[in-house]
Structure formats: structure tokens, C-alpha cells
């Protein structure tokens, strides 16, 4: 298993003629054939031409359509449900309610508090109450209107500060009655080093309040699930999920169907961004309805329903205090964070840890404490969105760093350089850092943005801002404790020349299957057209934990290398036997197979396909497995392994901004994104992730706002009211790939999917300061807020002009 | 996806047949042009219609032409065609600008000028699904009894949001409607058959967001007529929105200045939309600007004064989504921009 036998950066064969290359310092192209090539995504053409099959494209004979009845109240007890009229409607096959699926579930085993359909209580407007299966969507919708539900209304918790105070009454009980801590979902307090002493030792200490609003993923494909039960009781579930494995576990548990008789398949996915990494109501519901009706059942959510399902970015109220010496050295950081979790736990336990645990790089500071509290409110549940739990603290801290650099008169890039934690070291909270390209990231954005020539020197209204960040490449802690591999893969090869990989990895558009293909091309020397990847089908593929925490390239990539090397052994053995030589003499790669000591002999210089034939004849049917598990990581304290990653990625952004002082409107002409992804296995995919991340961050700051209004109702659950930037509003994004070649990543690779988002928001705030001299600490940056801050600044300046002694 | 309710679709090819189909199908009938406003409203169950009369097959309703001194635009002309028409750009520049900033490019290809003129009002509490509206107990405009914008309000103040309407006000457009005489009309002395009635655009609206027009649902808009304007006519339309595309206006200002040969302003008009249920004309505009010469200190002072005065009559309400205070603050800014774009 990989990790215990880490693969690191090298290619499997000896470099011809070249001296033994040092493990690090290899350029992408060096020695590689497929790694470092910008190959088109496996499914790219199918998606572009409309041929790709998504969950909603699945149409099965006799298929019924299901719809969900949702709660119009944000906090209420269910007194009575009467579905008799709905059931009597012609074309309706089944109606189910909470009582049909009474088992609680949730992605984190310790905090399972969800029901597929509300059992006794509803907790937000949009909470699921009942479901109908009918011959078509219109009939199902008509049936929903016939279901009678009587509610007993309860007082609503909409303000997280009130939830924290936790003053429960009979009229306004806890959202999860019976929860040990009332409305407190999770609290984490950790301290490393002596923070008070650190502030004493500082020349400047700043303390400020920050606010990060909630935002959602807005993947273009709404959630959809289809289930079918075969005559012999085998259940198949097709779902737009990014966690096939956990869905299989939870659906199996709730429905009481053994995992071996429940097949979960993820078809092509139209985006996820963390919004499809919980098990969702519809997955349980279609399975149950398929069982009850004996027909295949599909449920496709409307955009509005996707907004209610949410699991998006948690709103956070954050107070940060940091100290710095006049030389720019950080002495200590303290944070108090209130996290608005919405109505269910989802990944909240992890979010609460991440809000503190992931801040301890790329900067080194000797003392750190945080106190994070996640509370329940009667709002759509929050969860993981790209940069889970750490985008919000990162925003606050990087703005504070800018303020510190201003206070001590140091260039903000230099301040970040001074505090760079460096490589092969440990952070204040005990996280092991291996490769680190942060310094190179800072250099790249500084140079490309012409920072030195322009920052602080641009005309009024025009500015540049910088920020940095660090993020995980997977974590060493599987969501449920177990000793099995975190990523497994299986390969099949035969005389046709085709290599088929079976991976549990969820390709959610980020390109994980394409990474598998690149690795196979590299290791086995085959052409990319001769590789198929079968992914995320629990009947066919070995277990992988899913697409979250930016773990896939690192873990699945390493597992693929592992499997390929096992296969190489077989093939080389077969060929060596055929040629009567030692297997170590067989070169297999780059499309050729030859005897390294007798290359001139044409009989010993064959194609890969021929080598497969020989091996199949001599070694039996060809196949191999491979897997990956992280080494033991993390600090030696409770929660010390949460946020511990086998490798960290690093990012720096410079954002350029134009602020219109008359209208308060902000335009972002350019964002330079430098990201250390270890090694870019496929630079085009890496750049795509970097651009997409930066776009997402900027748009979150300027346009998006997952707002709940005074009724407890989502303020605008549509893509008209919840604005995403169109191509007209999109900045020019400059992806600057930095390669630090990680010693444990596949060929040195780390993540690129989430890290590059983080600095976008603080760098934007810092650029606005450079442009017009206002500090925006509360997101989103609406024109109204900009104008208010400008008013305040003018008033301040006028007041200080008055105070100033006249000469 | 939200489902469209079921309805019967009529596809007439003449105006007369369209009017007959509408009359025969009763009150739950709507004309449908591009459908970009009507279909979402049907999906939201904000409008209920058993019959839709499609105007797509009626050739006579399409096109841009001159009729004597009048510029005549058929209501089925797409917004893209209106925006790119040289005739419109020359004779009513503000209208061409407004048509060019409605929604996004696809909407402008599909959406029509007639549909834009007849657009329903908009409000953050109404343009949502039936389920969403049910969660707040509905509102006055549809299915409910309360207004969530004005507490205790008895009249809907949903915002007039059609970009084209402000410029049409400033150019003094006439809208020609045709309908079949109803039995009541005939009893009152009207002849049988198709009735034609021209309505000056500024007489079209009433201050009721529930239905803000003074023409009935059975009346078909057949022509948008723009009278000849003097050689020194200038027009501009300024639209406030967060994104550079797609969004409905958060505020719209059309300005018109006619200059004489000496460059003196002889006619001035400023009209605001998206504040209330009907467009708001800034009545002080002619008082302030007529007689001024752009570029002079007098003009600058008059413009500043106008912008200031306008904030008293143009009052943004928290009807549409977004920051009301900001919209209000942008009133003088957009007026200034609109006037400056004319000179
Ligand atoms: C995402 C989105 C963004 C939008 N943004 C904007 C925007 O920025 N600005 C804006 O102004 N609009 C906007 N719209 C609304 C709409 O697209 C435009 O107003 C468009 O011009 C409507 O024209 P249509 O032909 O599609 O009208 P339809 O939807 O066909 O009709 C609209 C209304 O007019 C009536 N009608 C149509 N033709 C006639 C006629 N000849 N006689 C009598 N009644 C008639 C219909 O019965 C209906 O009530 C947007 C719509 C969407 C979906
Ligand atoms: S203004 Fe809005 S809330 Fe009030 S009645 Fe009209 S649509 Fe409803």
C-alpha cells in the first residue's frame, strides 16, 4: 500500500544516460511522457457536445417521478399528516413520510441528526416532510398540494448570537431537542504557546471584528437521483453525488439493505464544489419509493430546492487579534469565532475544527489560540464549500496582516515573506509541512502584477492587494475510523492493448479520472486513447472515500501509481521470461518495451501491446490493485489529526481593483493567482482549477449572498436573485503554476482544487484599501457598503483636519 | 426544473384571429410574445392562464418602418433588432440603448419590444415560486391580503421594471391597441368588430402594482409609434444593476434634451423607473434645464440643482431585491450621467 511505500516524485524507470536525478528539483517535462502534458479531460468532448449522460438523462422503463413536500415554517412540530387525498389521486403510486424512514443519518458518524423526511419536527423553511411518487412530475406536484399537514409553530432561532446564548423556553425550544448542548452544535477551544505573552512581546497589536456571509455552491446541475430495485431485491441508485461511498453506507443503514445489495453509481456530474458531499434526502427517498412501488423512481430538484439543501459556506462572525514586531515578525494570533451552522450538523464538527486548525500556515507564529463555536439556527444547513471552514478565517487574518504591515510601514508582500513557515517543518499546532512553494508564489504574483512599480502608486480608485494561504491535500482522518485504504484502485489489461482502471474516485468535473489516465499513460507507456476509466460505481470499483478535502489527486494518484507498479512487475516478468533475461533489464514506458542491455536487437524492442500479449500468455489474466493510506499525522491532542494533511498546497494572489467613488461599484480587471500544486500532472486542469477558484472567491465577495429574510425564508432562491458573475463581469485570471515537487505526492503533486480560492477575498479587500483607503472587514462588498465606508473616511479626515493645529 | 402549468395554445396568423381567440377563451387568457416574462410568471403560479394566444405567427406585428413622420415599431420586433436598428438609433437613441441592456443577449433575441412595454411589475416578495410565496402567507398582488413592502399598505407598489418604457416616455410615444368590441361596448354605442385606440405612453400606467396598466388583458398592442423629433434631439438611458448582464434594472433613468441650432436646450425630460408601480417623471427637469446651454456654468448649476430636487420626487421603495438606500443614492448620480450623456 502506498504511503507506507511512498511514491514521491520520480518516474519508475531509470533515466537513460542521465545520472541518478535528485528526488527534488526536477522540471515537469523532465523524464516524463504524460505527466506535465495538458491533456483534454476524459469526458471533455462528451460534455461539450451534449453527449454526456447526467443523472437526469437516465430514463428507465416504467419510471415514476417523485417530488418532495417541504415545510413552509422554519421551526414547528408536526402534529398530523394526512396523505389520503394525495394517495387517492389517479397516477399516484406512493406517498411516504418521516415514519417510513425513521433512522437518523449524517455524513459524520458522531453527529447524525438528519431524517430523510421530518419525523416530528421541521427546522427550516424547505425542510423535507413527505414525498410522492407518481406517473409524471405534474401528477406528483398536484398530489403534494393534497397532503394535509398540521403544524404547531415554535419560536424561530435566526440570529446565531441568540442561539449561542441558548435561552431555551417551551415556546422556543432547542432546534435539536435532546442535543446535549442545546443550540450549540460544536465548540472547539485550543491554545498553543503563550498568546498573552506574545502580545506583550509585540510592537503592534491589532484587534478587529470581521464578518463572512454565507454563500452557496451554485453548481449548474441540480441534485438528481434515480433508483431501481430488481426483481431479486438488488437496489441500484444513480445519484449526482461526490461521495458514492458514504451514500452507500448511509442509504444501506437507513433502508436496512446490506451494502452488498446496494449499488451506487455517480453518472457525469455538472459541478459540486462541496454541495454534493452529504447524503441527501432524495437519495433515501427514491430508494424507498422504488422498493415500495416496484418501479424505478427519479427525483430531480428544482433550483429552489437546491438552495434549501444548501450545505454552503458558513457565515462567521470573527474577532481576530494579532501582534507583530516592528521587523514584521508575527508574535501571536488569537481568534474568537461564531459560526452560523443552520439547522443540521452536516460536516459542522469538522468545520468548527477547520476554522481554527487550518490557519497555522503559510506563516509561522509561535503562539496561537482559537475558540470557535458553531450554533444551530432555523436556516438551510451549512456545510462544506470549496475551501471548507478555512476561507472565512483566512479572509479575516489576511486583512489583519495587511493592516499590520501598514501599521509598521512594511510592504505587505515582504511581511508575508518574513513570516513564511518554510519547508520540512512543523506548524504551531503540530501539523507537518513538507514541500512549500509559498515564497515562489509571492515572487510570481509580485512580478506579474508589477507590484513594486504600481502598488501604492496608482491613481485614486485604482489599487492592488495581496494575500496568501495554505490548504490541505486530503486529511489523514477518514470520516469513520477504520484501518482500510482511503483510496483503492484496480487495473485490468489485456491483449487488446487497452488498460481499464476501476476507481472509486468521484470525478465531479475537477478531472480526477483524467489524473488516473495521466498516471497510467506515464507508468505503462500507453497512449491516452488506450485508457478507460470506470469511476464511482460501487459494484465495479474499489472503495475511495470521495471527492472532498482536496484528497483525490494526492490519494487516488498515489493509489494508481501503486497499482501500475504492481502491474509493471507482472508485465516485465512475462517479457523477461520470454527473452530469458532478468526483469530488471526490461524497460517499459513511453510506448516502448526493450531490453536495456540489448536495445539494438529488434526482437527485443516491441510495442506495449505486444508486451501485454506476452505477459497475458505467461502470467495469466492481467490485473492489479493499488491503494493509498496516509501516514500517521497530526498533533498529539484531541482534534490534532483534524486538518493534518500529508501535504499542503500554497497560494498567493494579487488582485487589481477599480473602485468608482460615485457609485461604490467595484470592478476587478485582473487577478494573478500563483499556486504551489507540487507538480502539475496536467497543467491545463491545474490552471482551470486555479482560475475557477479565483473566480469563485471574487464573485462570493462581490455578488453572492445566501441571505435568509425576516420570515426565515431564503431571500431569493434562484439564479436571478442569487447573482453569479457572468462572463462580462469576470476578471482576467492569470494562473501562475508553482511546482515545489512534494516528496510524497504522486510524482510530487498536491492539490489545486480549493486552495487557490482562499486569498481572493482578502486580496480584494486589501486592494480596495490601496485604491480608496477604506478597510472592508465585512463581506460582501456591496456598493452601498463601499459608499458608507467612504463617507466614514471623509468624516474622519474632516474631523482630524479640524483637530490638527493650524500653522 | 419548475414545471409549466398546462394551457391551451392558440396560434393565429392575423391580428383579427388573435383578438377572436382571446375573446373566445375568456378572462384567463394571455397574449404571449417572446414569453420571457410570461413563462416564468406562469411557472411561479403568479399568473394563471388556461389559454395562451401566441403572437409569433402574426407577421404584421413585426418590423421597424417609417409611416409619414412617425417611426413605427411592431410589438413583435425583438429587442436585439430594436437595439441594432439604425432608424431607432438615429430617431430615438435612448430607446435603442435601453433595448440593448435588457436582460442578457439570449433574452433580447427572444424577448420583444411589445412584451417589454407590457411587462408585469416586479417585487422581491412576488417573483418567486408558489411554495415560497405560501411560506410568507402570499401578498396583495396574488393570493394574499397583505403587502410586505409597506406595512398595512392597501395597494401593491411592485416596481415597473421595463427598461424600454422610460425612453418611450421621453420621446412621447403612442401605443396603438386593438381589441374586439365587447357586448358592453356595443351597447354603449361602439361599432362591432375590431376597435383601435391609441394611448399616449404616459397615460398607460396607473399606480397599482397588482396590474399597473389602464388597458385590459384583451387589448392587443399592435404598434409603438414614435413621432418625429427635432434635429437637435438627444437621448440617453442609464441603468443601475450589479452585474454587467442579465439583471433587471434596480433603477432606470431616461433623459431627453432637444437643443436648438445655437446649442440652447429647448426641451428637457427626465423619467425614472423601478421606483414605484409606474414611471415617475421628474417634473422639475424642464424648469431647470430649458434655456440653459450645456458647457456653461449656468447649466452646471441647473444640473446640480435638478439632481438635488429629483431626490425628493424619485423615491425608491424596498420593493425589488437589493439595497434600497443605495438605489436612492444613485438617483442623482444616474440623472447626472443621463443628462451628461446627452450633451
Ligand atoms: C433573467 C431575466 C432577466 C430579465 N431582465 C430584464 C431587464 O433587464 N429589463 C427588462 O425590461 N426586462 C427583463 N426581463 C423581462 C423580459 O425578458 C423582457 O421584458 C422582454 O422584453 C419581455 O418580452 P417578451 O416578448 O418575452 O414578453 P412576454 O413574456 O411574451 O410577455 C410579457 C407580457 O406582455 C404581454 N404582451 C406581450 N405582447 C403583447 C402585445 N402585443 N399586446 C398586449 N400584451 C402583450 C404578455 O401577455 C405578458 O403579460 C428579464 C427576464 C428574464 C427571464
Ligand atoms: S408591493 Fe410586493 S409585497 Fe406588496 S403587494 Fe405588491 S408584490 Fe406584494
PDB file of N, CA, C and O and ligand atoms in Angstrom, chain B residues 123-126 139-141 146-150 155-158 209-210 319, ligand 2:
ATOM      1  N   UNK B 123     -41.407  42.496  -7.792  1.00  0.00           N
ATOM      2  CA  UNK B 123     -41.220  42.736  -6.359  1.00  0.00           C
ATOM      3  C   UNK B 123     -40.501  41.533  -5.766  1.00  0.00           C
ATOM      4  O   UNK B 123     -40.698  40.400  -6.208  1.00  0.00           O
ATOM      5  N   UNK B 124     -39.679  41.788  -4.766  1.00  0.00           N
ATOM      6  CA  UNK B 124     -38.929  40.685  -4.142  1.00  0.00           C
ATOM      7  C   UNK B 124     -39.851  39.672  -3.462  1.00  0.00           C
ATOM      8  O   UNK B 124     -39.439  38.539  -3.212  1.00  0.00           O
ATOM      9  N   UNK B 125     -41.082  40.073  -3.159  1.00  0.00           N
ATOM     10  CA  UNK B 125     -41.983  39.166  -2.452  1.00  0.00           C
ATOM     11  C   UNK B 125     -42.924  38.439  -3.412  1.00  0.00           C
ATOM     12  O   UNK B 125     -43.776  37.679  -2.968  1.00  0.00           O
ATOM     13  N   UNK B 126     -42.805  38.709  -4.713  1.00  0.00           N
ATOM     14  CA  UNK B 126     -43.768  38.098  -5.629  1.00  0.00           C
ATOM     15  C   UNK B 126     -43.118  37.229  -6.702  1.00  0.00           C
ATOM     16  O   UNK B 126     -43.684  36.218  -7.094  1.00  0.00           O
ATOM     17  N   UNK B 139     -49.215  37.638  -0.770  1.00  0.00           N
ATOM     18  CA  UNK B 139     -49.321  39.095  -0.623  1.00  0.00           C
ATOM     19  C   UNK B 139     -50.432  39.599  -1.524  1.00  0.00           C
ATOM     20  O   UNK B 139     -50.972  38.868  -2.348  1.00  0.00           O
ATOM     21  N   UNK B 140     -50.730  40.886  -1.339  1.00  0.00           N
ATOM     22  CA  UNK B 140     -51.819  41.538  -2.078  1.00  0.00           C
ATOM     23  C   UNK B 140     -51.861  41.275  -3.576  1.00  0.00           C
ATOM     24  O   UNK B 140     -52.934  41.127  -4.152  1.00  0.00           O
ATOM     25  N   UNK B 141     -50.695  41.240  -4.186  1.00  0.00           N
ATOM     26  CA  UNK B 141     -50.688  41.148  -5.654  1.00  0.00           C
ATOM     27  C   UNK B 141     -51.287  39.826  -6.123  1.00  0.00           C
ATOM     28  O   UNK B 141     -51.902  39.769  -7.184  1.00  0.00           O
ATOM     29  N   UNK B 146     -51.932  40.968   2.377  1.00  0.00           N
ATOM     30  CA  UNK B 146     -51.021  41.951   2.972  1.00  0.00           C
ATOM     31  C   UNK B 146     -49.954  42.360   1.981  1.00  0.00           C
ATOM     32  O   UNK B 146     -49.637  41.607   1.066  1.00  0.00           O
ATOM     33  N   UNK B 147     -49.365  43.533   2.231  1.00  0.00           N
ATOM     34  CA  UNK B 147     -48.186  43.931   1.460  1.00  0.00           C
ATOM     35  C   UNK B 147     -46.979  43.845   2.384  1.00  0.00           C
ATOM     36  O   UNK B 147     -47.046  44.292   3.524  1.00  0.00           O
ATOM     37  N   UNK B 148     -45.910  43.254   1.913  1.00  0.00           N
ATOM     38  CA  UNK B 148     -44.722  43.116   2.762  1.00  0.00           C
ATOM     39  C   UNK B 148     -43.730  44.253   2.558  1.00  0.00           C
ATOM     40  O   UNK B 148     -42.715  44.319   3.227  1.00  0.00           O
ATOM     41  N   UNK B 149     -44.042  45.130   1.601  1.00  0.00           N
ATOM     42  CA  UNK B 149     -43.159  46.277   1.374  1.00  0.00           C
ATOM     43  C   UNK B 149     -43.607  47.437   2.252  1.00  0.00           C
ATOM     44  O   UNK B 149     -42.804  48.068   2.926  1.00  0.00           O
ATOM     45  N   UNK B 150     -44.899  47.711   2.216  1.00  0.00           N
ATOM     46  CA  UNK B 150     -45.434  48.799   3.028  1.00  0.00           C
ATOM     47  C   UNK B 150     -46.380  48.189   4.047  1.00  0.00           C
ATOM     48  O   UNK B 150     -47.437  47.662   3.688  1.00  0.00           O
ATOM     49  N   UNK B 155     -52.357  49.014  -1.232  1.00  0.00           N
ATOM     50  CA  UNK B 155     -52.159  48.950  -2.676  1.00  0.00           C
ATOM     51  C   UNK B 155     -50.761  48.438  -2.973  1.00  0.00           C
ATOM     52  O   UNK B 155     -49.802  48.809  -2.294  1.00  0.00           O
ATOM     53  N   UNK B 156     -50.704  47.578  -3.960  1.00  0.00           N
ATOM     54  CA  UNK B 156     -49.415  46.984  -4.328  1.00  0.00           C
ATOM     55  C   UNK B 156     -48.494  48.046  -4.931  1.00  0.00           C
ATOM     56  O   UNK B 156     -48.921  48.845  -5.767  1.00  0.00           O
ATOM     57  N   UNK B 157     -47.241  48.046  -4.493  1.00  0.00           N
ATOM     58  CA  UNK B 157     -46.267  49.003  -5.030  1.00  0.00           C
ATOM     59  C   UNK B 157     -45.124  48.288  -5.756  1.00  0.00           C
ATOM     60  O   UNK B 157     -44.001  48.784  -5.810  1.00  0.00           O
ATOM     61  N   UNK B 158     -45.422  47.128  -6.317  1.00  0.00           N
ATOM     62  CA  UNK B 158     -44.400  46.421  -7.103  1.00  0.00           C
ATOM     63  C   UNK B 158     -43.898  47.341  -8.212  1.00  0.00           C
ATOM     64  O   UNK B 158     -44.642  48.182  -8.725  1.00  0.00           O
ATOM     65  N   UNK B 209     -49.475  48.253  -8.484  1.00  0.00           N
ATOM     66  CA  UNK B 209     -48.561  47.215  -8.945  1.00  0.00           C
ATOM     67  C   UNK B 209     -49.232  45.883  -9.224  1.00  0.00           C
ATOM     68  O   UNK B 209     -48.656  45.025  -9.895  1.00  0.00           O
ATOM     69  N   UNK B 210     -50.429  45.681  -8.713  1.00  0.00           N
ATOM     70  CA  UNK B 210     -51.117  44.411  -8.961  1.00  0.00           C
ATOM     71  C   UNK B 210     -51.353  44.247 -10.455  1.00  0.00           C
ATOM     72  O   UNK B 210     -51.151  43.184 -11.023  1.00  0.00           O
ATOM     73  N   UNK B 319     -39.161  47.559  -2.742  1.00  0.00           N
ATOM     74  CA  UNK B 319     -39.990  46.585  -3.452  1.00  0.00           C
ATOM     75  C   UNK B 319     -39.149  45.508  -4.140  1.00  0.00           C
ATOM     76  O   UNK B 319     -39.394  44.321  -3.955  1.00  0.00           O
TER      77      UNK B 319
HETATM   78  S1  LIG C   2     -45.533  45.511  -3.348  1.00  0.00           S
HETATM   79 FE1  LIG C   2     -44.733  43.447  -3.321  1.00  0.00          FE
HETATM   80  S2  LIG C   2     -45.370  42.617  -1.370  1.00  0.00           S
HETATM   81 FE2  LIG C   2     -46.568  44.415  -1.707  1.00  0.00          FE
HETATM   82  S3  LIG C   2     -48.387  43.590  -2.640  1.00  0.00           S
HETATM   83 FE3  LIG C   2     -47.076  44.212  -4.287  1.00  0.00          FE
HETATM   84  S4  LIG C   2     -45.986  42.381  -4.842  1.00  0.00           S
HETATM   85 FE4  LIG C   2     -46.882  42.011  -2.847  1.00  0.00          FE
END
